Amino acid sequence: AIVSTMEEEEHIKFEMELESIVESDDFTIFNQDDLPVGGFQVMEDIRRKGKLCDVTLKVDDQCFSAHRIVLAAVIPYFNAMFTHDMAESKQKEITMQGIDPSALESLINFAYSGKVKIDGANVQSLLVGASFLQLSKVREACADFLKHRLHPHNVLGIRTFADTLACWSLVEASNRYLQKHFVEVSVSEEFLNLSFSDVREIISRDELNVQSEESVFESVMAWTKRDLDQRGHNLPELLTKVRMPLLTPQYLTDRVATENLIRSSHECRDLLDEAKDYHLMPERRPLLQSFRTRPRCCNDIVGLIYAVGGLTKSDG
């Protein structure tokens, strides 16, 4: 008892001496920067050993074990599921729908490691999965991957895919690429398989990068002839979006006027006559202005440049 009392007195004396050295309101904060990363790495190691896992995600016939706290911390979808009074918050096995098994596995691994491999084989399923799980950064990374791989033969499919997922940055990038490379896109299988409404919307754009309106006219004819029985009746409406007055007189005469589909439709012939009048009566052009006489922003309108010059007396 005597020894214990002496130890207590020594401890009190030490604390009093320490207080005299350091002010009570003086402090510092120690920060171990690698702790969060290291902690997640340890949890990933524990998960791979099948220990301490408290939830199993099932897709089709595949199951993936994980920790609720990690999923909730990283993936907004699971945060909402586990932190609200939902039935799944208490279930040990949760059946997932609307997501590819391999994509789910990759995104679970991402929750632990912060890394995910994106390639041509998995980018679409990952983008769908990231959208479903509300992983905005992964979704953005997938969109960027596709933006750098746009091609005349895939841009329309990617645009439709992005539109379905409301991935607007990818939709906009696809539209810009489509407009810049319209001539190449217009001969692709994707273009020839477009719906009538999509073709009409595309060829209506001022931003199409075409050297002449011939490219637009030919794209309409090719699309129509791909399935003439089903598409022939759409030709007059599509031609209203082609800026035929901007076609050259020679092209109008040699190509448009000799096309059987044009000759057999009075609506198409009316549009052809309008274009011819635009060239035959230049003095009336101010009265003939319309959507179809407005040049596209990237269209090269053929014109003439007159150079006037000569020698002055001082030049000899």
mmCIF file of C-alpha atoms in Angstrom:
data_model
loop_
_atom_site.group_PDB
_atom_site.id
_atom_site.type_symbol
_atom_site.label_atom_id
_atom_site.label_comp_id
_atom_site.label_asym_id
_atom_site.label_seq_id
_atom_site.Cartn_x
_atom_site.Cartn_y
_atom_site.Cartn_z
ATOM 1 C CA ALA A 1 0.000 0.000 0.000
ATOM 2 C CA ILE A 2 2.914 2.317 0.813
ATOM 3 C CA VAL A 3 4.582 1.570 -2.552
ATOM 4 C CA SER A 4 1.342 2.250 -4.407
ATOM 5 C CA THR A 5 0.935 5.589 -2.695
ATOM 6 C CA MET A 6 4.485 6.582 -3.584
ATOM 7 C CA GLU A 7 3.904 5.665 -7.263
ATOM 8 C CA GLU A 8 0.760 7.778 -7.366
ATOM 9 C CA GLU A 9 2.592 10.734 -5.867
ATOM 10 C CA GLU A 10 5.407 10.393 -8.419
ATOM 11 C CA HIS A 11 2.868 10.238 -11.279
ATOM 12 C CA ILE A 12 1.081 13.359 -10.065
ATOM 13 C CA LYS A 13 4.405 15.152 -9.698
ATOM 14 C CA PHE A 14 5.345 14.181 -13.306
ATOM 15 C CA GLU A 15 2.042 15.491 -14.661
ATOM 16 C CA MET A 16 2.534 18.786 -12.819
ATOM 17 C CA GLU A 17 6.019 19.159 -14.270
ATOM 18 C CA LEU A 18 4.728 18.373 -17.786
ATOM 19 C CA GLU A 19 1.981 20.971 -17.478
ATOM 20 C CA SER A 20 4.581 23.567 -16.606
ATOM 21 C CA ILE A 21 6.469 22.746 -19.830
ATOM 22 C CA VAL A 22 3.556 22.483 -22.335
ATOM 23 C CA GLU A 23 0.562 24.794 -22.374
ATOM 24 C CA SER A 24 -2.731 22.938 -22.031
ATOM 25 C CA ASP A 25 -4.166 24.449 -25.220
ATOM 26 C CA ASP A 26 -1.094 23.678 -27.335
ATOM 27 C CA PHE A 27 -1.597 20.682 -29.678
ATOM 28 C CA THR A 28 -0.638 19.040 -32.938
ATOM 29 C CA ILE A 29 -2.396 16.615 -35.258
ATOM 30 C CA PHE A 30 -0.630 13.519 -36.504
ATOM 31 C CA ASN A 31 -1.810 12.412 -39.949
ATOM 32 C CA GLN A 32 -0.863 9.088 -41.532
ATOM 33 C CA ASP A 33 -1.575 9.785 -45.185
ATOM 34 C CA ASP A 34 -1.317 6.192 -46.356
ATOM 35 C CA LEU A 35 -3.694 4.835 -43.718
ATOM 36 C CA PRO A 36 -6.890 4.931 -45.862
ATOM 37 C CA VAL A 37 -5.154 3.290 -48.816
ATOM 38 C CA GLY A 38 -3.421 0.752 -46.635
ATOM 39 C CA GLY A 39 -6.647 0.055 -44.802
ATOM 40 C CA PHE A 40 -8.524 -0.692 -48.012
ATOM 41 C CA GLN A 41 -5.696 -2.948 -49.170
ATOM 42 C CA VAL A 42 -5.951 -4.925 -45.940
ATOM 43 C CA MET A 43 -9.733 -5.189 -46.303
ATOM 44 C CA GLU A 44 -9.301 -6.425 -49.876
ATOM 45 C CA ASP A 45 -6.869 -9.080 -48.628
ATOM 46 C CA ILE A 46 -9.357 -10.093 -45.941
ATOM 47 C CA ARG A 47 -12.151 -10.288 -48.523
ATOM 48 C CA ARG A 48 -10.136 -12.501 -50.857
ATOM 49 C CA LYS A 49 -9.560 -14.853 -47.922
ATOM 50 C CA GLY A 50 -13.315 -14.965 -47.406
ATOM 51 C CA LYS A 51 -13.142 -13.534 -43.899
ATOM 52 C CA LEU A 52 -15.429 -11.032 -42.154
ATOM 53 C CA CYS A 53 -17.608 -10.693 -45.281
ATOM 54 C CA ASP A 54 -21.187 -9.861 -44.340
ATOM 55 C CA VAL A 55 -22.955 -9.717 -47.713
ATOM 56 C CA THR A 56 -23.030 -11.761 -50.918
ATOM 57 C CA LEU A 57 -24.071 -10.235 -54.226
ATOM 58 C CA LYS A 58 -25.586 -12.702 -56.682
ATOM 59 C CA VAL A 59 -25.873 -12.134 -60.436
ATOM 60 C CA ASP A 60 -27.160 -14.988 -62.582
ATOM 61 C CA ASP A 61 -25.281 -17.986 -61.204
ATOM 62 C CA GLN A 62 -22.273 -16.055 -59.877
ATOM 63 C CA CYS A 63 -21.791 -14.868 -56.296
ATOM 64 C CA PHE A 64 -19.422 -12.211 -54.924
ATOM 65 C CA SER A 65 -18.738 -11.754 -51.218
ATOM 66 C CA ALA A 66 -17.908 -8.340 -49.790
ATOM 67 C CA HIS A 67 -18.130 -6.042 -46.774
ATOM 68 C CA ARG A 68 -21.168 -3.788 -46.508
ATOM 69 C CA ILE A 69 -19.143 -0.952 -45.005
ATOM 70 C CA VAL A 70 -16.761 -0.876 -47.990
ATOM 71 C CA LEU A 71 -19.542 -1.049 -50.568
ATOM 72 C CA ALA A 72 -21.504 1.664 -48.772
ATOM 73 C CA ALA A 73 -18.433 3.884 -48.434
ATOM 74 C CA VAL A 74 -17.522 3.815 -52.135
ATOM 75 C CA ILE A 75 -20.625 2.918 -54.162
ATOM 76 C CA PRO A 76 -23.604 5.309 -53.843
ATOM 77 C CA TYR A 77 -26.099 2.610 -54.875
ATOM 78 C CA PHE A 78 -25.121 0.416 -51.935
ATOM 79 C CA ASN A 79 -24.867 3.384 -49.608
ATOM 80 C CA ALA A 80 -28.544 4.084 -50.228
ATOM 81 C CA MET A 81 -29.409 0.404 -49.930
ATOM 82 C CA PHE A 82 -27.575 -0.294 -46.675
ATOM 83 C CA THR A 83 -28.130 2.967 -44.806
ATOM 84 C CA HIS A 84 -31.881 3.159 -45.381
ATOM 85 C CA ASP A 85 -34.590 0.867 -44.119
ATOM 86 C CA MET A 86 -34.661 -1.336 -47.194
ATOM 87 C CA ALA A 87 -35.209 -5.080 -47.134
ATOM 88 C CA GLU A 88 -31.752 -5.649 -48.663
ATOM 89 C CA SER A 89 -30.083 -3.842 -45.766
ATOM 90 C CA LYS A 90 -30.648 -6.926 -43.610
ATOM 91 C CA GLN A 91 -30.237 -9.653 -46.211
ATOM 92 C CA LYS A 92 -27.032 -11.659 -46.321
ATOM 93 C CA GLU A 93 -27.536 -12.516 -49.997
ATOM 94 C CA ILE A 94 -28.734 -9.890 -52.468
ATOM 95 C CA THR A 95 -29.784 -10.739 -56.012
ATOM 96 C CA MET A 96 -28.678 -8.099 -58.528
ATOM 97 C CA GLN A 97 -30.370 -7.518 -61.881
ATOM 98 C CA GLY A 98 -29.565 -5.281 -64.819
ATOM 99 C CA ILE A 99 -25.798 -5.600 -64.513
ATOM 100 C CA ASP A 100 -23.256 -7.899 -66.141
ATOM 101 C CA PRO A 101 -21.556 -10.315 -63.676
ATOM 102 C CA SER A 102 -18.037 -9.510 -64.857
ATOM 103 C CA ALA A 103 -18.774 -5.782 -64.640
ATOM 104 C CA LEU A 104 -20.099 -6.161 -61.095
ATOM 105 C CA GLU A 105 -16.995 -8.091 -60.082
ATOM 106 C CA SER A 106 -14.735 -5.398 -61.557
ATOM 107 C CA LEU A 107 -16.654 -2.644 -59.774
ATOM 108 C CA ILE A 108 -16.569 -4.487 -56.442
ATOM 109 C CA ASN A 109 -12.799 -4.777 -56.868
ATOM 110 C CA PHE A 110 -12.741 -1.059 -57.681
ATOM 111 C CA ALA A 111 -14.442 -0.322 -54.356
ATOM 112 C CA TYR A 112 -11.449 -1.842 -52.580
ATOM 113 C CA SER A 113 -8.584 -0.839 -54.872
ATOM 114 C CA GLY A 114 -9.720 2.338 -56.632
ATOM 115 C CA LYS A 115 -8.622 0.789 -59.946
ATOM 116 C CA VAL A 116 -10.499 -0.772 -62.845
ATOM 117 C CA LYS A 117 -9.275 -2.003 -66.226
ATOM 118 C CA ILE A 118 -11.199 -0.586 -69.187
ATOM 119 C CA ASP A 119 -10.820 -2.155 -72.628
ATOM 120 C CA GLY A 120 -12.785 -2.640 -75.811
ATOM 121 C CA ALA A 121 -14.325 -5.877 -74.563
ATOM 122 C CA ASN A 122 -15.717 -4.565 -71.272
ATOM 123 C CA VAL A 123 -16.224 -0.824 -71.717
ATOM 124 C CA GLN A 124 -19.918 -1.091 -72.568
ATOM 125 C CA SER A 125 -20.800 -3.410 -69.688
ATOM 126 C CA LEU A 126 -18.710 -1.281 -67.321
ATOM 127 C CA LEU A 127 -20.463 1.896 -68.451
ATOM 128 C CA VAL A 128 -23.841 0.255 -67.881
ATOM 129 C CA GLY A 129 -22.720 -1.059 -64.489
ATOM 130 C CA ALA A 130 -21.181 2.236 -63.395
ATOM 131 C CA SER A 131 -24.367 4.046 -64.394
ATOM 132 C CA PHE A 132 -26.475 1.530 -62.475
ATOM 133 C CA LEU A 133 -24.309 1.787 -59.341
ATOM 134 C CA GLN A 134 -23.966 5.581 -59.709
ATOM 135 C CA LEU A 135 -20.168 5.489 -59.897
ATOM 136 C CA SER A 136 -19.767 8.794 -61.716
ATOM 137 C CA LYS A 137 -15.965 8.728 -61.982
ATOM 138 C CA VAL A 138 -15.884 5.247 -63.518
ATOM 139 C CA ARG A 139 -18.733 6.233 -65.818
ATOM 140 C CA GLU A 140 -16.753 9.284 -66.923
ATOM 141 C CA ALA A 141 -13.631 7.185 -67.506
ATOM 142 C CA CYS A 142 -15.595 4.752 -69.704
ATOM 143 C CA ALA A 143 -17.072 7.640 -71.674
ATOM 144 C CA ASP A 144 -13.607 9.135 -72.215
ATOM 145 C CA PHE A 145 -12.340 5.745 -73.403
ATOM 146 C CA LEU A 146 -15.077 5.620 -76.054
ATOM 147 C CA LYS A 147 -14.610 9.266 -77.058
ATOM 148 C CA HIS A 148 -11.038 8.512 -78.105
ATOM 149 C CA ARG A 149 -12.148 5.517 -80.164
ATOM 150 C CA LEU A 150 -14.917 7.029 -82.248
ATOM 151 C CA HIS A 151 -14.866 5.918 -85.883
ATOM 152 C CA PRO A 152 -17.152 6.500 -88.887
ATOM 153 C CA HIS A 153 -18.352 2.913 -88.564
ATOM 154 C CA ASN A 154 -19.186 2.992 -84.835
ATOM 155 C CA VAL A 155 -20.079 6.579 -83.938
ATOM 156 C CA LEU A 156 -23.815 6.195 -84.526
ATOM 157 C CA GLY A 157 -24.019 3.057 -82.405
ATOM 158 C CA ILE A 158 -22.042 4.690 -79.619
ATOM 159 C CA ARG A 159 -24.257 7.765 -79.801
ATOM 160 C CA THR A 160 -27.396 5.638 -79.408
ATOM 161 C CA PHE A 161 -25.819 3.671 -76.562
ATOM 162 C CA ALA A 162 -24.800 6.865 -74.757
ATOM 163 C CA ASP A 163 -28.232 8.394 -75.254
ATOM 164 C CA THR A 164 -29.849 5.325 -73.671
ATOM 165 C CA LEU A 165 -27.690 5.817 -70.568
ATOM 166 C CA ALA A 166 -28.160 9.611 -70.546
ATOM 167 C CA CYS A 167 -24.385 9.953 -70.868
ATOM 168 C CA TRP A 168 -24.607 13.408 -72.392
ATOM 169 C CA SER A 169 -20.892 14.165 -72.683
ATOM 170 C CA LEU A 170 -20.482 11.077 -74.876
ATOM 171 C CA VAL A 171 -23.604 11.972 -76.869
ATOM 172 C CA GLU A 172 -22.178 15.435 -77.544
ATOM 173 C CA ALA A 173 -18.766 14.048 -78.507
ATOM 174 C CA SER A 174 -20.441 11.579 -80.869
ATOM 175 C CA ASN A 175 -22.497 14.351 -82.460
ATOM 176 C CA ARG A 176 -19.416 16.495 -83.021
ATOM 177 C CA TYR A 177 -17.583 13.555 -84.601
ATOM 178 C CA LEU A 178 -20.596 12.689 -86.751
ATOM 179 C CA GLN A 179 -20.840 16.242 -88.041
ATOM 180 C CA LYS A 180 -17.130 16.501 -88.771
ATOM 181 C CA HIS A 181 -16.950 13.130 -90.561
ATOM 182 C CA PHE A 182 -20.428 13.031 -92.081
ATOM 183 C CA VAL A 183 -19.238 12.003 -95.556
ATOM 184 C CA GLU A 184 -17.515 8.882 -94.198
ATOM 185 C CA VAL A 185 -20.311 8.126 -91.728
ATOM 186 C CA SER A 186 -22.993 8.390 -94.418
ATOM 187 C CA VAL A 187 -21.654 5.337 -96.277
ATOM 188 C CA SER A 188 -21.427 3.147 -93.174
ATOM 189 C CA GLU A 189 -23.770 0.269 -92.373
ATOM 190 C CA GLU A 190 -24.853 2.063 -89.214
ATOM 191 C CA PHE A 191 -26.083 5.032 -91.232
ATOM 192 C CA LEU A 192 -27.886 2.864 -93.775
ATOM 193 C CA ASN A 193 -29.670 1.109 -90.898
ATOM 194 C CA LEU A 194 -30.807 4.300 -89.161
ATOM 195 C CA SER A 195 -34.464 5.083 -88.641
ATOM 196 C CA PHE A 196 -36.186 7.662 -90.815
ATOM 197 C CA SER A 197 -36.408 10.146 -87.938
ATOM 198 C CA ASP A 198 -32.687 9.835 -87.185
ATOM 199 C CA VAL A 199 -31.699 10.414 -90.819
ATOM 200 C CA ARG A 200 -34.008 13.411 -91.050
ATOM 201 C CA GLU A 201 -32.577 14.908 -87.867
ATOM 202 C CA ILE A 202 -28.962 14.440 -88.968
ATOM 203 C CA ILE A 203 -29.291 15.859 -92.479
ATOM 204 C CA SER A 204 -31.143 18.888 -91.100
ATOM 205 C CA ARG A 205 -28.072 20.089 -89.216
ATOM 206 C CA ASP A 206 -26.289 23.262 -90.224
ATOM 207 C CA GLU A 207 -23.048 21.871 -88.786
ATOM 208 C CA LEU A 208 -22.488 19.028 -91.263
ATOM 209 C CA ASN A 209 -18.977 19.204 -92.649
ATOM 210 C CA VAL A 210 -19.576 18.697 -96.377
ATOM 211 C CA GLN A 211 -17.722 20.166 -99.320
ATOM 212 C CA SER A 212 -20.976 20.294 -101.255
ATOM 213 C CA GLU A 213 -24.615 19.347 -100.782
ATOM 214 C CA GLU A 214 -24.049 16.433 -103.144
ATOM 215 C CA SER A 215 -22.872 14.301 -100.211
ATOM 216 C CA VAL A 216 -26.136 14.880 -98.372
ATOM 217 C CA PHE A 217 -28.259 14.119 -101.433
ATOM 218 C CA GLU A 218 -26.358 10.896 -102.129
ATOM 219 C CA SER A 219 -26.680 9.794 -98.498
ATOM 220 C CA VAL A 220 -30.458 10.210 -98.700
ATOM 221 C CA MET A 221 -30.676 8.238 -101.930
ATOM 222 C CA ALA A 222 -28.486 5.429 -100.570
ATOM 223 C CA TRP A 223 -30.536 5.183 -97.362
ATOM 224 C CA THR A 224 -33.803 5.115 -99.324
ATOM 225 C CA LYS A 225 -32.635 2.463 -101.771
ATOM 226 C CA ARG A 226 -31.374 0.196 -98.970
ATOM 227 C CA ASP A 227 -35.032 -0.772 -98.362
ATOM 228 C CA LEU A 228 -37.025 0.893 -101.101
ATOM 229 C CA ASP A 229 -40.331 -0.841 -100.326
ATOM 230 C CA GLN A 230 -40.331 0.413 -96.739
ATOM 231 C CA ARG A 231 -38.530 3.710 -97.226
ATOM 232 C CA GLY A 232 -39.558 4.998 -100.635
ATOM 233 C CA HIS A 233 -42.463 7.033 -99.260
ATOM 234 C CA ASN A 234 -40.031 8.905 -96.963
ATOM 235 C CA LEU A 235 -37.958 10.321 -99.818
ATOM 236 C CA PRO A 236 -39.966 13.546 -100.398
ATOM 237 C CA GLU A 237 -39.782 14.450 -96.706
ATOM 238 C CA LEU A 238 -36.035 13.770 -96.563
ATOM 239 C CA LEU A 239 -35.390 15.836 -99.678
ATOM 240 C CA THR A 240 -36.971 18.848 -97.976
ATOM 241 C CA LYS A 241 -33.948 18.722 -95.647
ATOM 242 C CA VAL A 242 -31.447 18.580 -98.521
ATOM 243 C CA ARG A 243 -30.396 22.060 -99.622
ATOM 244 C CA MET A 244 -30.939 21.385 -103.292
ATOM 245 C CA PRO A 245 -30.728 25.040 -104.408
ATOM 246 C CA LEU A 246 -27.072 24.890 -103.345
ATOM 247 C CA LEU A 247 -26.354 22.052 -105.777
ATOM 248 C CA THR A 248 -24.699 23.064 -109.039
ATOM 249 C CA PRO A 249 -26.893 23.387 -112.165
ATOM 250 C CA GLN A 250 -24.900 20.608 -113.810
ATOM 251 C CA TYR A 251 -25.467 18.212 -110.899
ATOM 252 C CA LEU A 252 -29.165 19.068 -110.787
ATOM 253 C CA THR A 253 -29.494 18.311 -114.496
ATOM 254 C CA ASP A 254 -27.204 15.307 -114.857
ATOM 255 C CA ARG A 255 -27.839 13.539 -111.547
ATOM 256 C CA VAL A 256 -30.957 14.696 -109.715
ATOM 257 C CA ALA A 257 -33.253 15.165 -112.716
ATOM 258 C CA THR A 258 -32.335 11.755 -114.137
ATOM 259 C CA GLU A 259 -33.020 9.848 -110.903
ATOM 260 C CA ASN A 260 -36.115 7.678 -111.405
ATOM 261 C CA LEU A 261 -37.249 8.106 -107.799
ATOM 262 C CA ILE A 262 -37.240 11.870 -108.296
ATOM 263 C CA ARG A 263 -39.030 11.759 -111.639
ATOM 264 C CA SER A 264 -41.773 9.482 -110.290
ATOM 265 C CA SER A 265 -42.726 11.799 -107.405
ATOM 266 C CA HIS A 266 -44.409 15.150 -108.003
ATOM 267 C CA GLU A 267 -43.277 16.333 -104.551
ATOM 268 C CA CYS A 268 -39.662 15.572 -105.432
ATOM 269 C CA ARG A 269 -40.050 17.246 -108.819
ATOM 270 C CA ASP A 270 -41.378 20.376 -107.111
ATOM 271 C CA LEU A 271 -38.245 20.522 -104.969
ATOM 272 C CA LEU A 272 -36.103 20.071 -108.075
ATOM 273 C CA ASP A 273 -37.951 22.907 -109.825
ATOM 274 C CA GLU A 274 -37.391 25.143 -106.809
ATOM 275 C CA ALA A 275 -33.663 24.465 -107.023
ATOM 276 C CA LYS A 276 -33.595 25.166 -110.763
ATOM 277 C CA ASP A 277 -35.490 28.437 -110.319
ATOM 278 C CA TYR A 278 -32.919 29.513 -107.761
ATOM 279 C CA HIS A 279 -30.246 29.251 -110.456
ATOM 280 C CA LEU A 280 -32.291 30.435 -113.446
ATOM 281 C CA MET A 281 -33.624 33.567 -111.765
ATOM 282 C CA PRO A 282 -30.842 34.995 -109.607
ATOM 283 C CA GLU A 283 -32.664 38.327 -109.386
ATOM 284 C CA ARG A 284 -35.437 36.581 -107.441
ATOM 285 C CA ARG A 285 -33.149 34.896 -104.928
ATOM 286 C CA PRO A 286 -34.029 37.369 -102.152
ATOM 287 C CA LEU A 287 -37.614 36.145 -102.499
ATOM 288 C CA LEU A 288 -36.613 32.485 -102.581
ATOM 289 C CA GLN A 289 -34.692 32.430 -99.316
ATOM 290 C CA SER A 290 -35.510 29.459 -97.077
ATOM 291 C CA PHE A 291 -33.946 26.774 -94.945
ATOM 292 C CA ARG A 292 -32.816 25.074 -98.144
ATOM 293 C CA THR A 293 -30.901 28.104 -99.414
ATOM 294 C CA ARG A 294 -28.924 28.552 -96.214
ATOM 295 C CA PRO A 295 -25.349 27.210 -96.524
ATOM 296 C CA ARG A 296 -24.187 24.778 -93.906
ATOM 297 C CA CYS A 297 -21.487 26.195 -91.680
ATOM 298 C CA CYS A 298 -18.805 23.958 -93.188
ATOM 299 C CA ASN A 299 -19.995 24.102 -96.783
ATOM 300 C CA ASP A 300 -17.696 25.549 -99.424
ATOM 301 C CA ILE A 301 -19.823 27.691 -101.720
ATOM 302 C CA VAL A 302 -18.250 28.015 -105.114
ATOM 303 C CA GLY A 303 -17.720 31.618 -106.052
ATOM 304 C CA LEU A 304 -15.628 33.828 -108.234
ATOM 305 C CA ILE A 305 -12.878 36.183 -107.205
ATOM 306 C CA TYR A 306 -12.079 38.982 -109.602
ATOM 307 C CA ALA A 307 -8.602 40.480 -109.476
ATOM 308 C CA VAL A 308 -8.397 43.990 -110.856
ATOM 309 C CA GLY A 309 -4.980 45.467 -111.453
ATOM 310 C CA GLY A 310 -2.611 47.036 -113.933
ATOM 311 C CA LEU A 311 0.447 49.131 -114.416
ATOM 312 C CA THR A 312 0.660 52.737 -113.401
ATOM 313 C CA LYS A 313 2.686 55.339 -115.250
ATOM 314 C CA SER A 314 5.367 55.127 -112.603
ATOM 315 C CA ASP A 315 5.730 51.418 -113.331
ATOM 316 C CA GLY A 316 6.708 52.273 -116.844
#
